[in-house]
Amino acid sequence: MTSTTADVRNGRAPLLGLAALACAALAPATIVFSLKVLPGVVVLGGLILPLWTVSVVFVLLAAVVLGAALVTGARASRARNDTGSVGSAVSVLLVMATAIVMVATLLFVVIALFMGHLLSNNIGSKQFARLRPEGPCRVVAQYSTYLTSGTGTFFAVNDLGLGLESGHYDSDDGTLPFDDGNYTLTWNDDIATITYGGEENAAPHRETVHC
């Protein structure tokens, strides 16, 4: 490898390091955004996941780009026979910052999934249901119960499998109407009307979801 090629690669390594750090930073940003600003879901075939789990994709992407940065820097170093350029303070800080963000995000995901499993099995239930029939979009209900109360969120899922929050519901008897199939869904253009509940002479509830 010529010295010019080594210089190019040596200059490219920090840029790749910055790109890796940016990808890693997108992971916690996705978590905060989807939990606090705009909750959503991702539908992959028959699998329905909270939007914040997409953060794992950014962590994996950060790992790939970071690996490319390290390989590029190492090749440039060997060509120049100069380890100092690769082990510069900037490169080391980029690697450390990226690794810390990646590990922190993965720990959050693991703990969140574990705690979600504990809550699901010991306190109540929190799960997703794809409502039918489908129309201009798909409607997914996320519902949970605690003692004698129930609550949930409706998501309008587009063709790409991304569902954004589009409505809420509450139940005072702790039932799971979408788990039990105790609901009806009708379409009027791109508006879905969902009717549920109504047990023991109680009036049914109605909610609308816009695609």
PDB file of C-alpha atoms in Angstrom:
ATOM      1  CA  MET A   1       0.000   0.000   0.000  1.00  0.00           C
ATOM      2  CA  THR A   2       1.320   3.415  -0.906  1.00  0.00           C
ATOM      3  CA  SER A   3       1.751   6.197   1.607  1.00  0.00           C
ATOM      4  CA  THR A   4      -1.010   8.172  -0.118  1.00  0.00           C
ATOM      5  CA  THR A   5      -3.475   5.283   0.259  1.00  0.00           C
ATOM      6  CA  ALA A   6      -2.470   4.916   3.893  1.00  0.00           C
ATOM      7  CA  ASP A   7      -3.068   8.624   4.493  1.00  0.00           C
ATOM      8  CA  VAL A   8      -6.525   8.343   2.911  1.00  0.00           C
ATOM      9  CA  ARG A   9      -7.421   5.356   5.060  1.00  0.00           C
ATOM     10  CA  ASN A  10      -5.988   6.961   8.155  1.00  0.00           C
ATOM     11  CA  GLY A  11      -8.198   9.977   7.554  1.00  0.00           C
ATOM     12  CA  ARG A  12     -11.207   7.781   6.844  1.00  0.00           C
ATOM     13  CA  ALA A  13     -10.975   5.888  10.132  1.00  0.00           C
ATOM     14  CA  PRO A  14     -12.057   8.818  12.361  1.00  0.00           C
ATOM     15  CA  LEU A  15     -14.952   9.558   9.987  1.00  0.00           C
ATOM     16  CA  LEU A  16     -16.119   5.964  10.284  1.00  0.00           C
ATOM     17  CA  GLY A  17     -15.698   6.265  14.039  1.00  0.00           C
ATOM     18  CA  LEU A  18     -17.944   9.312  14.074  1.00  0.00           C
ATOM     19  CA  ALA A  19     -20.504   7.451  11.956  1.00  0.00           C
ATOM     20  CA  ALA A  20     -20.414   4.536  14.416  1.00  0.00           C
ATOM     21  CA  LEU A  21     -20.932   6.900  17.335  1.00  0.00           C
ATOM     22  CA  ALA A  22     -23.843   8.545  15.515  1.00  0.00           C
ATOM     23  CA  CYS A  23     -25.488   5.150  14.915  1.00  0.00           C
ATOM     24  CA  ALA A  24     -24.963   4.209  18.555  1.00  0.00           C
ATOM     25  CA  ALA A  25     -26.445   7.539  19.698  1.00  0.00           C
ATOM     26  CA  LEU A  26     -29.549   6.889  17.578  1.00  0.00           C
ATOM     27  CA  ALA A  27     -30.300   3.818  19.702  1.00  0.00           C
ATOM     28  CA  PRO A  28     -31.094   5.607  23.008  1.00  0.00           C
ATOM     29  CA  ALA A  29     -32.631   8.470  21.022  1.00  0.00           C
ATOM     30  CA  THR A  30     -35.072   5.970  19.503  1.00  0.00           C
ATOM     31  CA  ILE A  31     -35.915   4.623  22.956  1.00  0.00           C
ATOM     32  CA  VAL A  32     -36.604   8.068  24.425  1.00  0.00           C
ATOM     33  CA  PHE A  33     -38.581   9.208  21.380  1.00  0.00           C
ATOM     34  CA  SER A  34     -40.786   6.105  21.184  1.00  0.00           C
ATOM     35  CA  LEU A  35     -41.455   6.049  24.932  1.00  0.00           C
ATOM     36  CA  LYS A  36     -41.945   9.747  25.626  1.00  0.00           C
ATOM     37  CA  VAL A  37     -42.843  11.477  22.356  1.00  0.00           C
ATOM     38  CA  LEU A  38     -44.501   9.149  19.864  1.00  0.00           C
ATOM     39  CA  PRO A  39     -45.146   5.534  20.947  1.00  0.00           C
ATOM     40  CA  GLY A  40     -45.329   3.004  18.160  1.00  0.00           C
ATOM     41  CA  VAL A  41     -44.999  -0.608  17.110  1.00  0.00           C
ATOM     42  CA  VAL A  42     -43.225  -2.538  14.386  1.00  0.00           C
ATOM     43  CA  VAL A  43     -45.046  -5.421  12.698  1.00  0.00           C
ATOM     44  CA  LEU A  44     -42.854  -8.064  11.056  1.00  0.00           C
ATOM     45  CA  GLY A  45     -45.080 -10.774   9.688  1.00  0.00           C
ATOM     46  CA  GLY A  46     -46.792 -12.268  12.710  1.00  0.00           C
ATOM     47  CA  LEU A  47     -44.414 -10.575  15.140  1.00  0.00           C
ATOM     48  CA  ILE A  48     -45.419  -7.308  16.850  1.00  0.00           C
ATOM     49  CA  LEU A  49     -42.744  -5.397  18.748  1.00  0.00           C
ATOM     50  CA  PRO A  50     -42.596  -2.024  20.523  1.00  0.00           C
ATOM     51  CA  LEU A  51     -40.944   0.636  18.399  1.00  0.00           C
ATOM     52  CA  TRP A  52     -38.151   1.122  20.933  1.00  0.00           C
ATOM     53  CA  THR A  53     -36.781  -2.356  20.165  1.00  0.00           C
ATOM     54  CA  VAL A  54     -35.606  -0.943  16.818  1.00  0.00           C
ATOM     55  CA  SER A  55     -32.765   0.539  18.876  1.00  0.00           C
ATOM     56  CA  VAL A  56     -31.072  -2.871  18.642  1.00  0.00           C
ATOM     57  CA  VAL A  57     -30.746  -2.354  14.876  1.00  0.00           C
ATOM     58  CA  PHE A  58     -28.829   0.879  15.448  1.00  0.00           C
ATOM     59  CA  VAL A  59     -26.557  -0.883  17.948  1.00  0.00           C
ATOM     60  CA  LEU A  60     -25.753  -3.614  15.421  1.00  0.00           C
ATOM     61  CA  LEU A  61     -25.166  -1.025  12.694  1.00  0.00           C
ATOM     62  CA  ALA A  62     -22.860   0.889  15.029  1.00  0.00           C
ATOM     63  CA  ALA A  63     -20.909  -2.306  15.696  1.00  0.00           C
ATOM     64  CA  VAL A  64     -20.444  -2.944  11.957  1.00  0.00           C
ATOM     65  CA  VAL A  65     -19.303   0.622  11.223  1.00  0.00           C
ATOM     66  CA  LEU A  66     -17.034   0.633  14.266  1.00  0.00           C
ATOM     67  CA  GLY A  67     -15.437  -2.602  13.066  1.00  0.00           C
ATOM     68  CA  ALA A  68     -14.875  -1.031   9.652  1.00  0.00           C
ATOM     69  CA  ALA A  69     -13.247   1.984  11.327  1.00  0.00           C
ATOM     70  CA  LEU A  70     -10.879  -0.212  13.334  1.00  0.00           C
ATOM     71  CA  VAL A  71      -9.904  -2.321  10.316  1.00  0.00           C
ATOM     72  CA  THR A  72      -9.367   0.775   8.162  1.00  0.00           C
ATOM     73  CA  GLY A  73      -7.236   2.415  10.817  1.00  0.00           C
ATOM     74  CA  ALA A  74      -5.198  -0.745  11.413  1.00  0.00           C
ATOM     75  CA  ARG A  75      -4.420  -1.135   7.694  1.00  0.00           C
ATOM     76  CA  ALA A  76      -3.341   2.469   7.426  1.00  0.00           C
ATOM     77  CA  SER A  77      -1.160   2.046  10.499  1.00  0.00           C
ATOM     78  CA  ARG A  78       0.583  -1.019   9.097  1.00  0.00           C
ATOM     79  CA  ALA A  79       1.187   0.731   5.780  1.00  0.00           C
ATOM     80  CA  ARG A  80       2.767   3.734   7.501  1.00  0.00           C
ATOM     81  CA  ASN A  81       4.408   1.630  10.215  1.00  0.00           C
ATOM     82  CA  ASP A  82       3.025   4.207  12.625  1.00  0.00           C
ATOM     83  CA  THR A  83       0.832   2.955  15.467  1.00  0.00           C
ATOM     84  CA  GLY A  84       0.472   6.412  16.899  1.00  0.00           C
ATOM     85  CA  SER A  85      -1.924   7.589  14.175  1.00  0.00           C
ATOM     86  CA  VAL A  86      -4.412   4.817  14.930  1.00  0.00           C
ATOM     87  CA  GLY A  87      -4.008   5.095  18.680  1.00  0.00           C
ATOM     88  CA  SER A  88      -4.645   8.819  18.696  1.00  0.00           C
ATOM     89  CA  ALA A  89      -6.715  10.296  21.484  1.00  0.00           C
ATOM     90  CA  VAL A  90      -9.603  11.056  19.112  1.00  0.00           C
ATOM     91  CA  SER A  91      -9.793   7.491  17.814  1.00  0.00           C
ATOM     92  CA  VAL A  92      -9.616   6.032  21.315  1.00  0.00           C
ATOM     93  CA  LEU A  93     -12.334   8.368  22.591  1.00  0.00           C
ATOM     94  CA  LEU A  94     -14.594   7.532  19.636  1.00  0.00           C
ATOM     95  CA  VAL A  95     -14.188   3.806  20.254  1.00  0.00           C
ATOM     96  CA  MET A  96     -14.803   4.147  23.985  1.00  0.00           C
ATOM     97  CA  ALA A  97     -17.826   6.429  23.580  1.00  0.00           C
ATOM     98  CA  THR A  98     -19.390   4.161  20.958  1.00  0.00           C
ATOM     99  CA  ALA A  99     -18.799   1.040  23.043  1.00  0.00           C
ATOM    100  CA  ILE A 100     -20.291   2.644  26.161  1.00  0.00           C
ATOM    101  CA  VAL A 101     -23.439   3.763  24.331  1.00  0.00           C
ATOM    102  CA  MET A 102     -23.848   0.353  22.683  1.00  0.00           C
ATOM    103  CA  VAL A 103     -23.478  -1.549  25.952  1.00  0.00           C
ATOM    104  CA  ALA A 104     -25.789   0.818  27.821  1.00  0.00           C
ATOM    105  CA  THR A 105     -28.489   0.479  25.158  1.00  0.00           C
ATOM    106  CA  LEU A 106     -28.258  -3.313  25.073  1.00  0.00           C
ATOM    107  CA  LEU A 107     -28.464  -3.469  28.862  1.00  0.00           C
ATOM    108  CA  PHE A 108     -31.574  -1.302  28.796  1.00  0.00           C
ATOM    109  CA  VAL A 109     -33.223  -3.510  26.177  1.00  0.00           C
ATOM    110  CA  VAL A 110     -32.421  -6.701  28.072  1.00  0.00           C
ATOM    111  CA  ILE A 111     -33.627  -5.298  31.399  1.00  0.00           C
ATOM    112  CA  ALA A 112     -36.766  -3.816  29.827  1.00  0.00           C
ATOM    113  CA  LEU A 113     -37.681  -7.093  28.137  1.00  0.00           C
ATOM    114  CA  PHE A 114     -36.951  -9.035  31.329  1.00  0.00           C
ATOM    115  CA  MET A 115     -39.005  -6.680  33.491  1.00  0.00           C
ATOM    116  CA  GLY A 116     -41.783  -6.736  30.920  1.00  0.00           C
ATOM    117  CA  HIS A 117     -41.837 -10.511  31.182  1.00  0.00           C
ATOM    118  CA  LEU A 118     -41.962 -10.346  34.986  1.00  0.00           C
ATOM    119  CA  LEU A 119     -44.794  -7.815  34.919  1.00  0.00           C
ATOM    120  CA  SER A 120     -46.669  -9.871  32.376  1.00  0.00           C
ATOM    121  CA  ASN A 121     -46.475 -13.026  34.485  1.00  0.00           C
ATOM    122  CA  ASN A 122     -46.834 -11.668  38.015  1.00  0.00           C
ATOM    123  CA  ILE A 123     -48.960  -8.527  37.953  1.00  0.00           C
ATOM    124  CA  GLY A 124     -51.202  -8.610  34.933  1.00  0.00           C
ATOM    125  CA  SER A 125     -50.812  -8.892  31.211  1.00  0.00           C
ATOM    126  CA  LYS A 126     -49.458  -6.626  28.535  1.00  0.00           C
ATOM    127  CA  GLN A 127     -49.630  -7.841  25.020  1.00  0.00           C
ATOM    128  CA  PHE A 128     -50.500  -6.988  21.441  1.00  0.00           C
ATOM    129  CA  ALA A 129     -53.376  -8.083  19.234  1.00  0.00           C
ATOM    130  CA  ARG A 130     -53.879  -7.528  15.513  1.00  0.00           C
ATOM    131  CA  LEU A 131     -57.501  -6.587  14.987  1.00  0.00           C
ATOM    132  CA  ARG A 132     -59.502  -7.781  12.018  1.00  0.00           C
ATOM    133  CA  PRO A 133     -60.746  -7.213   9.424  1.00  0.00           C
ATOM    134  CA  GLU A 134     -57.923  -5.210   7.905  1.00  0.00           C
ATOM    135  CA  GLY A 135     -58.682  -2.128   5.845  1.00  0.00           C
ATOM    136  CA  PRO A 136     -56.591   0.665   4.336  1.00  0.00           C
ATOM    137  CA  CYS A 137     -54.226  -0.020   7.251  1.00  0.00           C
ATOM    138  CA  ARG A 138     -53.893  -2.587   9.996  1.00  0.00           C
ATOM    139  CA  VAL A 139     -55.029  -1.873  13.549  1.00  0.00           C
ATOM    140  CA  VAL A 140     -53.011  -3.205  16.459  1.00  0.00           C
ATOM    141  CA  ALA A 141     -54.155  -2.984  20.067  1.00  0.00           C
ATOM    142  CA  GLN A 142     -51.712  -2.999  22.939  1.00  0.00           C
ATOM    143  CA  TYR A 143     -53.562  -3.789  26.132  1.00  0.00           C
ATOM    144  CA  SER A 144     -52.745  -4.452  29.743  1.00  0.00           C
ATOM    145  CA  THR A 145     -54.599  -5.180  32.968  1.00  0.00           C
ATOM    146  CA  TYR A 146     -53.883  -4.502  36.589  1.00  0.00           C
ATOM    147  CA  LEU A 147     -56.210  -5.919  39.238  1.00  0.00           C
ATOM    148  CA  THR A 148     -59.689  -4.868  38.024  1.00  0.00           C
ATOM    149  CA  SER A 149     -58.699  -2.137  35.575  1.00  0.00           C
ATOM    150  CA  GLY A 150     -57.586  -2.336  31.978  1.00  0.00           C
ATOM    151  CA  THR A 151     -56.048   0.099  29.568  1.00  0.00           C
ATOM    152  CA  GLY A 152     -54.572   0.072  26.118  1.00  0.00           C
ATOM    153  CA  THR A 153     -53.472   1.879  22.997  1.00  0.00           C
ATOM    154  CA  PHE A 154     -54.462   1.540  19.359  1.00  0.00           C
ATOM    155  CA  PHE A 155     -51.876   1.780  16.576  1.00  0.00           C
ATOM    156  CA  ALA A 156     -52.497   2.354  12.864  1.00  0.00           C
ATOM    157  CA  VAL A 157     -49.946   0.217  10.988  1.00  0.00           C
ATOM    158  CA  ASN A 158     -48.939   1.196   7.449  1.00  0.00           C
ATOM    159  CA  ASP A 159     -47.697  -1.039   4.612  1.00  0.00           C
ATOM    160  CA  LEU A 160     -44.116  -0.775   5.863  1.00  0.00           C
ATOM    161  CA  GLY A 161     -45.107  -2.357   9.175  1.00  0.00           C
ATOM    162  CA  LEU A 162     -44.723   0.827  11.209  1.00  0.00           C
ATOM    163  CA  GLY A 163     -47.601   1.622  13.544  1.00  0.00           C
ATOM    164  CA  LEU A 164     -48.050   4.942  15.325  1.00  0.00           C
ATOM    165  CA  GLU A 165     -50.289   5.706  18.267  1.00  0.00           C
ATOM    166  CA  SER A 166     -53.806   6.527  17.107  1.00  0.00           C
ATOM    167  CA  GLY A 167     -56.097   6.114  20.109  1.00  0.00           C
ATOM    168  CA  HIS A 168     -56.604   4.820  23.645  1.00  0.00           C
ATOM    169  CA  TYR A 169     -59.122   2.771  25.544  1.00  0.00           C
ATOM    170  CA  ASP A 170     -59.903   1.990  29.165  1.00  0.00           C
ATOM    171  CA  SER A 171     -61.787  -0.789  30.888  1.00  0.00           C
ATOM    172  CA  ASP A 172     -62.953  -0.818  34.491  1.00  0.00           C
ATOM    173  CA  ASP A 173     -63.473  -4.562  34.787  1.00  0.00           C
ATOM    174  CA  GLY A 174     -60.033  -5.805  33.852  1.00  0.00           C
ATOM    175  CA  THR A 175     -61.274  -7.806  30.870  1.00  0.00           C
ATOM    176  CA  LEU A 176     -59.260  -8.351  27.704  1.00  0.00           C
ATOM    177  CA  PRO A 177     -61.779  -7.795  24.918  1.00  0.00           C
ATOM    178  CA  PHE A 178     -59.198  -8.095  22.144  1.00  0.00           C
ATOM    179  CA  ASP A 179     -57.779 -11.278  23.596  1.00  0.00           C
ATOM    180  CA  ASP A 180     -61.231 -12.787  23.998  1.00  0.00           C
ATOM    181  CA  GLY A 181     -62.456 -11.634  20.567  1.00  0.00           C
ATOM    182  CA  ASN A 182     -65.199  -9.568  22.235  1.00  0.00           C
ATOM    183  CA  TYR A 183     -65.053  -6.707  19.739  1.00  0.00           C
ATOM    184  CA  THR A 184     -66.168  -5.668  16.267  1.00  0.00           C
ATOM    185  CA  LEU A 185     -64.253  -3.536  13.775  1.00  0.00           C
ATOM    186  CA  THR A 186     -65.920  -1.729  10.872  1.00  0.00           C
ATOM    187  CA  TRP A 187     -64.376   0.511   8.214  1.00  0.00           C
ATOM    188  CA  ASN A 188     -65.594   3.769   6.715  1.00  0.00           C
ATOM    189  CA  ASP A 189     -62.980   4.802   4.146  1.00  0.00           C
ATOM    190  CA  ASP A 190     -59.776   5.110   6.201  1.00  0.00           C
ATOM    191  CA  ILE A 191     -61.496   5.303   9.588  1.00  0.00           C
ATOM    192  CA  ALA A 192     -61.873   2.186  11.722  1.00  0.00           C
ATOM    193  CA  THR A 193     -64.595   2.052  14.372  1.00  0.00           C
ATOM    194  CA  ILE A 194     -63.895  -0.424  17.149  1.00  0.00           C
ATOM    195  CA  THR A 195     -66.697  -1.561  19.446  1.00  0.00           C
ATOM    196  CA  TYR A 196     -65.815  -3.614  22.501  1.00  0.00           C
ATOM    197  CA  GLY A 197     -67.029  -4.512  25.983  1.00  0.00           C
ATOM    198  CA  GLY A 198     -70.669  -4.365  26.928  1.00  0.00           C
ATOM    199  CA  GLU A 199     -70.735  -7.374  29.246  1.00  0.00           C
ATOM    200  CA  GLU A 200     -73.455  -7.751  31.907  1.00  0.00           C
ATOM    201  CA  ASN A 201     -75.812  -5.197  30.360  1.00  0.00           C
ATOM    202  CA  ALA A 202     -73.092  -2.539  30.307  1.00  0.00           C
ATOM    203  CA  ALA A 203     -72.993  -0.185  27.340  1.00  0.00           C
ATOM    204  CA  PRO A 204     -70.310  -1.080  24.763  1.00  0.00           C
ATOM    205  CA  HIS A 205     -67.367   1.225  24.210  1.00  0.00           C
ATOM    206  CA  ARG A 206     -66.508   2.720  20.829  1.00  0.00           C
ATOM    207  CA  GLU A 207     -63.226   4.127  19.624  1.00  0.00           C
ATOM    208  CA  THR A 208     -62.091   5.325  16.200  1.00  0.00           C
ATOM    209  CA  VAL A 209     -58.685   4.904  14.590  1.00  0.00           C
ATOM    210  CA  HIS A 210     -57.560   6.952  11.554  1.00  0.00           C
ATOM    211  CA  CYS A 211     -55.123   5.393   9.115  1.00  0.00           C
TER     212      CYS A 211
END
